[in-house]
CSV table of C-alpha atoms and ligand atoms in Angstrom, one decimal:
chain,number,residue,atom,x,y,z
J,1,MET,CA,-10.5,0.4,-134.9
J,2,ASN,CA,-9.7,0.4,-131.2
J,3,ARG,CA,-6.0,-0.5,-130.7
J,4,LEU,CA,-6.8,-2.8,-127.7
J,5,ILE,CA,-9.4,-4.7,-129.7
J,6,LYS,CA,-7.1,-5.0,-132.7
J,7,ALA,CA,-4.5,-6.8,-130.6
J,8,LEU,CA,-6.9,-9.7,-130.1
J,9,HIS,CA,-7.2,-12.6,-132.6
J,10,SER,CA,-10.9,-13.1,-132.8
J,11,PRO,CA,-13.2,-10.9,-135.0
J,12,LEU,CA,-15.3,-8.9,-132.5
J,13,THR,CA,-18.8,-7.7,-133.3
J,14,THR,CA,-20.1,-4.3,-132.5
J,15,ALA,CA,-22.7,-5.8,-130.3
J,16,PHE,CA,-20.0,-7.6,-128.3
J,17,LEU,CA,-17.9,-4.4,-128.0
J,18,ALA,CA,-21.0,-2.5,-126.6
J,19,THR,CA,-21.1,-4.9,-123.7
J,20,GLN,CA,-17.5,-4.4,-122.8
J,21,PRO,CA,-16.3,-1.9,-120.1
J,22,LEU,CA,-15.0,1.5,-121.1
J,23,TYR,CA,-11.3,1.8,-120.4
J,24,LEU,CA,-10.1,5.2,-119.2
J,25,SER,CA,-6.3,5.4,-119.3
J,26,ALA,CA,-4.2,8.0,-117.4
J,27,PRO,CA,-3.8,10.1,-120.6
J,28,ASP,CA,-7.6,9.8,-121.2
J,29,ALA,CA,-8.3,11.2,-117.7
J,30,VAL,CA,-5.9,14.1,-118.4
J,31,THR,CA,-7.8,14.8,-121.7
J,32,LEU,CA,-11.1,14.6,-119.9
J,33,VAL,CA,-10.1,17.0,-117.1
J,34,ARG,CA,-8.6,19.4,-119.5
J,35,ARG,CA,-11.7,19.3,-121.7
J,36,LEU,CA,-14.0,19.9,-118.7
J,37,GLY,CA,-11.7,22.4,-117.1
J,38,PHE,CA,-10.4,22.0,-113.5
J,39,GLN,CA,-13.0,24.1,-111.9
J,40,LYS,CA,-15.9,22.3,-113.4
J,41,CYS,CA,-14.4,19.0,-112.7
J,42,ILE,CA,-13.7,19.6,-109.0
J,43,ALA,CA,-17.1,21.2,-108.6
J,44,GLY,CA,-18.8,18.3,-110.3
J,45,MET,CA,-16.9,15.7,-108.3
J,46,ALA,CA,-17.8,17.5,-105.0
J,47,GLN,CA,-21.4,17.6,-106.0
J,48,ASN,CA,-21.4,13.8,-106.7
J,49,ILE,CA,-19.6,13.1,-103.4
J,50,ARG,CA,-22.1,15.3,-101.5
J,51,ALA,CA,-25.0,13.5,-103.2
J,52,ASP,CA,-23.6,10.1,-102.3
J,53,PHE,CA,-22.8,11.1,-98.7
J,54,LEU,CA,-26.5,12.2,-98.4
J,55,ARG,CA,-27.7,8.7,-99.3
J,56,TRP,CA,-25.2,7.0,-96.8
J,57,PRO,CA,-27.7,4.3,-95.7
J,58,ASP,CA,-28.0,3.1,-99.3
J,59,PHE,CA,-24.4,1.8,-99.4
J,60,ASP,CA,-23.0,-1.6,-98.4
J,61,LYS,CA,-19.9,-0.3,-96.7
J,62,SER,CA,-16.7,-1.7,-95.1
J,63,ALA,CA,-13.3,-0.6,-94.0
J,64,ARG,CA,-10.8,-1.1,-96.7
J,65,VAL,CA,-8.5,-4.2,-96.8
J,66,ALA,CA,-4.9,-3.2,-96.3
J,67,ASN,CA,-1.8,-5.2,-96.9
J,68,HIS,CA,1.1,-3.6,-95.1
J,69,SER,CA,4.8,-3.9,-95.8
J,70,GLN,CA,7.9,-2.1,-94.4
J,71,GLY,CA,7.8,0.7,-97.0
J,72,GLY,CA,4.1,1.1,-97.5
J,73,VAL,CA,0.7,-0.3,-98.0
J,74,ILE,CA,-1.6,-1.6,-100.8
J,75,GLU,CA,-5.3,-1.3,-100.2
J,76,LEU,CA,-8.5,-2.5,-101.8
J,77,MET,CA,-11.6,-0.3,-101.3
J,78,PRO,CA,-15.0,-1.8,-102.3
J,79,ILE,CA,-18.4,-0.3,-102.0
J,80,SER,CA,-21.8,-0.8,-103.6
J,81,ASP,CA,-25.4,0.4,-103.7
J,82,ASP,CA,-28.4,-1.4,-105.2
J,83,THR,CA,-27.2,-0.9,-108.8
J,84,THR,CA,-23.5,-0.1,-108.9
J,85,TYR,CA,-20.4,-1.6,-107.4
J,86,SER,CA,-16.9,-0.1,-107.3
J,87,PHE,CA,-13.5,-0.9,-106.0
J,88,LYS,CA,-10.2,1.0,-106.0
J,89,TYR,CA,-6.7,-0.4,-105.8
J,90,VAL,CA,-4.4,2.1,-104.2
J,91,ASN,CA,-1.0,2.1,-102.7
J,92,GLY,CA,0.9,4.5,-100.3
J,93,HIS,CA,4.7,4.3,-100.4
J,94,PRO,CA,6.2,7.6,-99.1
J,95,GLN,CA,9.7,6.6,-100.3
J,96,ASN,CA,8.7,6.0,-103.9
J,97,THR,CA,9.4,9.6,-105.0
J,98,ALA,CA,13.1,9.0,-104.4
J,99,ILE,CA,13.1,6.3,-107.1
J,100,GLY,CA,10.9,8.3,-109.5
J,101,LEU,CA,7.6,6.7,-108.7
J,102,PRO,CA,4.5,8.5,-107.2
J,103,THR,CA,3.7,7.9,-103.5
J,104,VAL,CA,0.1,7.1,-104.4
J,105,MET,CA,-1.0,5.2,-107.5
J,106,ALA,CA,-4.5,3.8,-108.2
J,107,PHE,CA,-6.9,2.3,-110.6
J,108,GLY,CA,-10.5,1.2,-110.2
J,109,VAL,CA,-13.6,-0.5,-111.6
J,110,LEU,CA,-17.3,0.2,-111.8
J,111,ALA,CA,-19.6,-2.8,-112.3
J,112,ASP,CA,-23.3,-3.5,-112.7
J,113,VAL,CA,-24.7,-5.1,-109.5
J,114,ALA,CA,-27.5,-6.9,-111.3
J,115,THR,CA,-25.1,-8.9,-113.5
J,116,GLY,CA,-21.6,-8.3,-112.2
J,117,LEU,CA,-20.5,-7.0,-115.6
J,118,PRO,CA,-17.7,-4.4,-115.3
J,119,THR,CA,-18.7,-1.1,-116.9
J,120,LEU,CA,-15.6,1.0,-116.4
J,121,VAL,CA,-11.9,0.2,-115.8
J,122,SER,CA,-10.2,3.5,-115.0
J,123,GLU,CA,-7.0,5.1,-113.9
J,124,LEU,CA,-7.5,6.6,-110.4
J,125,THR,CA,-4.2,8.3,-109.6
J,126,LEU,CA,-5.3,11.7,-111.0
J,127,THR,CA,-8.9,11.0,-110.1
J,128,THR,CA,-7.9,10.3,-106.5
J,129,ALA,CA,-6.2,13.6,-106.2
J,130,LEU,CA,-9.3,15.3,-107.5
J,131,ARG,CA,-11.7,13.4,-105.3
J,132,THR,CA,-9.6,13.9,-102.2
J,133,ALA,CA,-9.4,17.6,-102.8
J,134,ALA,CA,-13.1,17.7,-103.5
J,135,THR,CA,-13.9,15.8,-100.3
J,136,SER,CA,-11.6,18.1,-98.3
J,137,ALA,CA,-13.2,21.2,-99.7
J,138,LEU,CA,-16.7,19.8,-99.1
J,139,ALA,CA,-15.9,19.1,-95.5
J,140,ALA,CA,-14.4,22.5,-95.0
J,141,GLN,CA,-17.4,24.2,-96.7
J,142,THR,CA,-19.4,22.5,-93.9
J,143,LEU,CA,-17.0,22.9,-91.0
J,144,ALA,CA,-14.7,25.9,-91.5
J,145,ARG,CA,-15.7,29.4,-90.6
J,146,PRO,CA,-17.5,30.8,-93.6
J,147,ASN,CA,-15.2,33.8,-94.0
J,148,SER,CA,-12.0,31.7,-94.2
J,149,ARG,CA,-9.6,33.1,-96.7
J,150,VAL,CA,-6.1,32.0,-95.6
J,151,MET,CA,-5.0,28.4,-95.8
J,152,ALA,CA,-1.7,26.9,-94.6
J,153,LEU,CA,-0.7,24.0,-96.9
J,154,ILE,CA,1.9,21.7,-95.3
J,155,GLY,CA,3.2,19.1,-97.7
J,156,ASN,CA,3.6,20.4,-101.2
J,157,GLY,CA,3.8,17.1,-103.1
J,158,ALA,CA,1.5,15.4,-105.7
J,159,GLN,CA,-1.8,16.2,-103.9
J,160,SER,CA,-1.1,19.8,-103.0
J,161,GLU,CA,-2.1,21.8,-106.1
J,162,PHE,CA,-5.4,19.9,-106.1
J,163,GLN,CA,-6.1,20.8,-102.5
J,164,ALA,CA,-5.1,24.5,-103.2
J,165,LEU,CA,-7.4,24.9,-106.2
J,166,ALA,CA,-10.3,23.0,-104.7
J,167,PHE,CA,-10.2,25.4,-101.7
J,168,GLN,CA,-9.8,28.4,-104.0
J,169,HIS,CA,-12.8,27.4,-106.2
J,170,LEU,CA,-15.1,25.9,-103.6
J,171,LEU,CA,-14.4,28.1,-100.5
J,172,GLY,CA,-12.9,31.3,-101.8
J,173,ILE,CA,-9.4,30.8,-100.2
J,174,ASP,CA,-7.2,33.6,-101.7
J,175,THR,CA,-3.9,33.2,-99.7
J,176,LEU,CA,-1.8,30.1,-99.3
J,177,ARG,CA,1.0,29.8,-96.7
J,178,LEU,CA,3.2,27.0,-97.9
J,179,PHE,CA,5.7,24.7,-96.2
J,180,ASP,CA,7.4,21.4,-97.1
J,181,ILE,CA,10.7,19.9,-95.8
J,182,ASP,CA,11.6,19.7,-99.5
J,183,PRO,CA,12.0,23.2,-100.9
J,184,LEU,CA,11.9,21.8,-104.4
J,185,ALA,CA,8.4,20.5,-103.8
J,186,THR,CA,7.3,24.0,-102.7
J,187,ALA,CA,9.0,25.6,-105.7
J,188,LYS,CA,7.1,23.2,-108.0
J,189,LEU,CA,3.8,24.1,-106.4
J,190,VAL,CA,4.6,27.8,-106.7
J,191,ALA,CA,5.4,27.4,-110.4
J,192,ASN,CA,2.2,25.4,-111.0
J,193,LEU,CA,-0.1,27.8,-109.2
J,194,SER,CA,1.4,31.1,-110.2
J,195,GLY,CA,-1.0,33.2,-112.3
J,196,ARG,CA,-4.1,31.6,-110.9
J,197,GLY,CA,-5.1,34.4,-108.6
J,198,LEU,CA,-3.8,33.0,-105.4
J,199,LYS,CA,-1.4,34.9,-103.1
J,200,LEU,CA,1.4,32.4,-102.4
J,201,GLN,CA,3.6,32.9,-99.3
J,202,VAL,CA,6.5,30.5,-98.9
J,203,CYS,CA,7.3,29.7,-95.2
J,204,THR,CA,10.3,28.2,-93.5
J,205,SER,CA,8.4,26.0,-91.0
J,206,THR,CA,5.0,24.6,-90.2
J,207,ALA,CA,4.8,27.0,-87.2
J,208,GLU,CA,5.4,30.0,-89.5
J,209,ALA,CA,2.9,28.7,-92.2
J,210,VAL,CA,0.0,28.2,-89.7
J,211,GLN,CA,0.3,31.8,-88.4
J,212,GLY,CA,-2.8,33.7,-89.4
J,213,ALA,CA,-4.3,30.7,-91.2
J,214,ASP,CA,-8.1,30.0,-91.0
J,215,ILE,CA,-7.6,26.5,-92.4
J,216,VAL,CA,-4.6,24.2,-92.1
J,217,THR,CA,-4.2,21.5,-94.6
J,218,THR,CA,-1.7,18.8,-93.8
J,219,VAL,CA,-0.9,16.6,-96.8
J,220,THR,CA,2.5,15.1,-95.9
J,221,ALA,CA,3.8,11.6,-96.6
J,222,ASP,CA,5.9,9.9,-94.1
J,223,LYS,CA,5.4,6.4,-92.7
J,224,ALA,CA,5.7,7.7,-89.1
J,225,CYS,CA,3.7,8.9,-86.2
J,226,ALA,CA,4.5,12.5,-87.1
J,227,THR,CA,3.3,15.5,-85.2
J,228,ILE,CA,3.2,18.1,-87.9
J,229,VAL,CA,0.6,20.2,-86.0
J,230,THR,CA,0.9,20.5,-82.2
J,231,ALA,CA,-1.6,22.2,-79.9
J,232,ASP,CA,0.6,25.3,-79.3
J,233,LEU,CA,0.1,26.1,-83.1
J,234,LEU,CA,-3.7,26.2,-82.8
J,235,ALA,CA,-5.6,29.5,-83.0
J,236,PRO,CA,-9.3,29.8,-82.0
J,237,GLY,CA,-11.7,28.9,-84.9
J,238,MET,CA,-9.1,27.1,-87.0
J,239,HIS,CA,-10.2,24.2,-89.2
J,240,ILE,CA,-7.7,21.5,-89.8
J,241,ASN,CA,-7.9,19.4,-92.9
J,242,ALA,CA,-5.7,16.4,-92.0
J,243,VAL,CA,-5.2,14.4,-95.2
J,244,GLY,CA,-1.8,12.6,-94.9
J,245,GLY,CA,-2.4,10.5,-91.7
J,246,ASP,CA,-4.2,7.6,-93.3
J,247,CYS,CA,-2.6,4.4,-92.2
J,248,PRO,CA,-1.7,2.6,-89.0
J,249,GLY,CA,1.6,4.1,-87.7
J,250,LYS,CA,1.2,7.2,-90.0
J,251,THR,CA,-0.2,10.3,-88.4
J,252,GLU,CA,0.2,14.1,-88.7
J,253,LEU,CA,-1.6,15.6,-85.6
J,254,ALA,CA,-0.4,15.5,-82.0
J,255,ALA,CA,-2.9,13.8,-79.7
J,256,ASP,CA,-3.4,17.2,-77.8
J,257,VAL,CA,-4.7,18.7,-81.1
J,258,LEU,CA,-7.4,16.1,-81.3
J,259,ASP,CA,-8.2,16.6,-77.6
J,260,LYS,CA,-8.8,20.3,-78.1
J,261,ALA,CA,-10.9,19.9,-81.3
J,262,LYS,CA,-14.3,18.6,-82.5
J,263,VAL,CA,-13.3,15.8,-84.8
J,264,PHE,CA,-15.1,14.7,-88.0
J,265,VAL,CA,-14.5,11.5,-90.0
J,266,GLU,CA,-15.7,9.7,-93.1
J,267,PHE,CA,-16.4,6.1,-91.9
J,268,THR,CA,-15.7,5.6,-88.2
J,269,PRO,CA,-14.6,1.9,-88.3
J,270,GLN,CA,-11.9,2.7,-90.9
J,271,THR,CA,-10.8,6.0,-89.4
J,272,ARG,CA,-10.3,4.4,-85.9
J,273,ILE,CA,-7.7,2.1,-87.6
J,274,GLU,CA,-6.1,4.5,-90.1
J,275,GLY,CA,-6.8,8.1,-89.1
J,276,ASP,CA,-5.1,10.5,-86.7
J,277,ILE,CA,-7.6,9.3,-84.1
J,278,GLN,CA,-5.8,5.9,-84.1
J,279,GLN,CA,-3.8,7.3,-81.2
J,280,MET,CA,-7.0,8.1,-79.2
J,281,PRO,CA,-9.1,5.8,-77.0
J,282,ALA,CA,-11.6,3.6,-78.9
J,283,ASP,CA,-14.5,5.6,-77.6
J,284,PHE,CA,-13.0,9.0,-78.6
J,285,ALA,CA,-16.0,11.1,-79.8
J,286,VAL,CA,-16.3,11.7,-83.5
J,287,THR,CA,-19.0,12.8,-85.9
J,288,GLU,CA,-19.3,11.4,-89.4
J,289,LEU,CA,-19.3,13.9,-92.3
J,290,TRP,CA,-22.5,12.5,-93.8
J,291,GLU,CA,-24.3,13.3,-90.5
J,292,VAL,CA,-23.4,16.9,-90.7
J,293,LEU,CA,-24.2,17.2,-94.5
J,294,SER,CA,-27.6,15.6,-93.9
J,295,GLY,CA,-28.3,17.8,-90.8
J,296,THR,CA,-28.6,14.8,-88.5
J,297,ARG,CA,-25.8,16.1,-86.3
J,298,ALA,CA,-24.2,19.5,-85.7
J,299,GLY,CA,-20.9,20.6,-87.3
J,300,ARG,CA,-19.0,23.5,-85.9
J,301,ASP,CA,-20.7,24.7,-82.7
J,302,HIS,CA,-19.2,28.2,-82.5
J,303,ASP,CA,-16.7,30.5,-84.2
J,304,ASP,CA,-13.9,29.8,-81.8
J,305,GLN,CA,-14.1,26.0,-81.9
J,306,ILE,CA,-11.2,24.1,-83.5
J,307,THR,CA,-12.5,21.6,-86.0
J,308,VAL,CA,-10.5,18.7,-87.5
J,309,PHE,CA,-11.5,16.7,-90.6
J,310,ASP,CA,-9.5,13.5,-90.0
J,311,SER,CA,-9.5,12.3,-93.6
J,312,VAL,CA,-8.3,8.9,-94.7
J,313,GLY,CA,-10.2,8.5,-97.9
J,314,PHE,CA,-13.3,6.4,-98.1
J,315,ALA,CA,-14.6,4.1,-100.9
J,316,LEU,CA,-17.8,6.2,-101.3
J,317,GLU,CA,-15.6,9.1,-102.6
J,318,ASP,CA,-14.1,6.9,-105.3
J,319,PHE,CA,-17.5,5.5,-106.2
J,320,ALA,CA,-18.8,9.1,-106.7
J,321,ALA,CA,-15.6,10.1,-108.6
J,322,LEU,CA,-15.6,7.1,-110.9
J,323,ARG,CA,-19.3,7.7,-111.8
J,324,PHE,CA,-18.4,11.3,-112.5
J,325,MET,CA,-15.5,10.4,-114.8
J,326,HIS,CA,-17.6,7.6,-116.5
J,327,GLU,CA,-20.5,9.9,-117.4
J,328,ALA,CA,-18.1,12.7,-118.6
J,329,ALA,CA,-16.1,10.2,-120.7
J,330,LEU,CA,-19.3,8.9,-122.4
J,331,VAL,CA,-20.5,12.5,-123.1
J,332,HIS,CA,-17.2,13.6,-124.5
J,333,GLY,CA,-16.3,10.4,-126.3
J,334,VAL,CA,-13.1,9.8,-124.3
J,335,GLY,CA,-11.7,6.3,-123.7
J,336,GLU,CA,-12.1,3.1,-125.5
J,337,ARG,CA,-13.8,-0.3,-125.1
J,338,LEU,CA,-11.7,-2.8,-123.4
J,339,ALA,CA,-12.1,-6.5,-124.5
J,340,LEU,CA,-12.1,-7.8,-121.0
J,341,ILE,CA,-14.9,-10.4,-121.0
J,342,PRO,CA,-14.6,-13.3,-123.4
J,343,GLN,CA,-16.9,-13.2,-126.5
J,344,MET,CA,-19.2,-16.3,-126.5
J,345,ALA,CA,-22.2,-17.1,-128.6
J,346,ASP,CA,-23.2,-19.6,-125.9
J,347,PRO,CA,-22.3,-18.2,-122.4
J,348,LYS,CA,-21.9,-21.8,-121.1
J,349,ASN,CA,-19.3,-22.6,-123.7
J,350,LEU,CA,-16.2,-20.8,-122.3
J,351,PHE,CA,-14.0,-23.6,-123.5
J,352,GLY,CA,-15.3,-23.0,-127.0
J,353,THR,CA,-13.3,-19.7,-127.1
J,354,LEU,CA,-10.2,-21.9,-127.0
J,355,GLN,CA,-11.5,-24.2,-129.7
J,356,ALA,CA,-12.2,-21.3,-132.0
J,357,SER,CA,-8.6,-20.1,-131.8
J,358,ALA,CA,-7.4,-23.6,-132.3
J,359,ARG,CA,-9.5,-23.9,-135.5
J,360,ARG,CA,-7.8,-20.9,-137.0
J,361,ILE,CA,-4.2,-21.7,-136.0
J,362,GLU,CA,-4.0,-25.5,-136.2
J,363,PRO,CA,-4.3,-26.0,-140.0
J,364,ALA,CA,-1.5,-23.6,-140.6
J,365,LEU,CA,0.8,-25.4,-138.1
J,366,ASN,CA,-0.1,-29.0,-138.7
J,367,GLY,CA,-2.3,-29.3,-141.7
J,368,VAL,CA,-5.0,-30.8,-139.5
J,369,SER,CA,-8.3,-29.3,-139.0
J,370,CYS,CA,-9.3,-29.1,-135.4
J,371,THR,CA,-13.1,-29.2,-135.3
K,401,NAD,N1,-7.0,11.1,-97.1
K,401,NAD,C1,-7.0,10.8,-98.3
K,401,NAD,O1,-8.1,10.6,-98.9
K,401,NAD,C2,-5.7,10.7,-99.1
K,401,NAD,C3,-5.8,10.6,-100.5
K,401,NAD,C4,-4.6,10.7,-101.2
K,401,NAD,C5,-3.3,10.8,-100.5
K,401,NAD,N2,-3.4,10.8,-99.2
K,401,NAD,C6,-2.1,10.9,-98.4
K,401,NAD,O2,-1.6,12.3,-98.6
K,401,NAD,C7,-0.2,12.3,-98.4
K,401,NAD,C8,0.4,13.1,-99.5
K,401,NAD,O3,0.3,12.4,-100.7
K,401,NAD,P1,1.1,12.9,-102.0
K,401,NAD,O4,0.7,12.1,-103.1
K,401,NAD,O5,1.0,14.4,-102.1
K,401,NAD,O6,2.6,12.5,-101.6
K,401,NAD,P2,4.0,13.1,-102.1
K,401,NAD,O7,5.0,12.2,-101.6
K,401,NAD,O8,3.9,13.5,-103.5
K,401,NAD,O9,4.1,14.5,-101.2
K,401,NAD,C9,4.3,14.5,-99.8
K,401,NAD,C10,5.1,15.7,-99.4
K,401,NAD,O10,5.1,15.8,-98.0
K,401,NAD,C11,6.4,16.3,-97.7
K,401,NAD,N3,6.7,16.1,-96.2
K,401,NAD,C12,7.0,14.9,-95.6
K,401,NAD,N4,7.2,15.1,-94.3
K,401,NAD,C13,6.9,16.4,-94.1
K,401,NAD,C14,7.0,17.2,-92.9
K,401,NAD,N5,7.3,16.7,-91.7
K,401,NAD,N6,6.7,18.5,-93.0
K,401,NAD,C15,6.4,19.1,-94.2
K,401,NAD,N7,6.4,18.3,-95.4
K,401,NAD,C16,6.6,17.0,-95.3
K,401,NAD,C17,7.4,15.6,-98.6
K,401,NAD,O11,8.6,16.3,-98.7
K,401,NAD,C18,6.5,15.6,-99.9
K,401,NAD,O12,6.9,16.8,-100.7
K,401,NAD,C19,0.2,10.8,-98.4
K,401,NAD,O13,0.5,10.5,-97.0
K,401,NAD,C20,-1.0,10.1,-98.9
K,401,NAD,O14,-1.0,8.8,-98.3
K,401,NAD,C21,-4.5,10.8,-98.4
């Protein structure tokens, strides 16, 4: 029997368990991704994200709620359509790695809109890396020059391999030019990606890494208004996939890069607060990715244009990723039912769940039946 269920005192019926949410732990997510294969997983997630961007008006959307502290941020990201609700809890603490914790940790929930019943409780740390990479690649498929083969990857931490492989599988990137201020992070990335058919070129600076790159991915973590990419590093036709500037006071692109580019965002109200465009005037022109995907507005206008995807991560991507993981988990029998909602014969008798425990325990303790 399920170990979570066993830990509870009350005998639980099969019918009751069937109503409980599926729990997908971090090891379960690893099992699932391994079983599906990375390529299938990233492609499936990108397909779900595209499909959900294409029905943008169906969603009840809001900018995420962020609680800031000196070292980082904790955010809640809710979204729903007519049938399904999701939220993600996620943090961003760039100093965490120095004490052995990831910069980004997350978990999330899917729930049934009609009843409010949670249907999935899931890890989202691994899933966030996958959905972020899938979203980046989806945006680049739409915005980068179609013959892009070389990508500079600045910031070689937890997200970096996911970005690299998503761009290899979904865009045909064959060469990566790598830079991180921490050479050990780059060495880790090289070790993880060797033997996967990518040409890996380790560089000694961002300026060196971006030379000859068709696409520049910045995925650094620093709670600072950084200028990883400056306008003098730009070449005609470059696409910049800016992932790490995702919080007030945390940017990666110099303002003159944004001035020279056509800028694309996920959800404008959120990106104006959190994205690299936070340093631009409130009316700085942007195009939302869904508009380009749906053909409502133009993407890249010509081959020489600089395009920027100012990514901050939007709840719709987690909604799509959670649904992907949920469906895959059910198909592959991964995860277990989590006894989250009290079992009640009479749903108005919540207090009765306490009475039932008391009936079993009291006689043993006091010799008195509590009925
Ligand atoms: N846009 C999104 O949807 C999204 C999703 C997930 C994470 N993120 C952001 O992506 C960033 C990276 O996340 P992670 O989990 O890989 O973090 P991480 O801490 O594991 O890795 C970040 C790397 O950036 C490097 N770095 C810092 N400053 C640098 C600089 N000036 N030049 C080059 N390298 C530098 C660090 O040495 C580190 O290796 C974070 O800022 C995170 O908030 C964004």
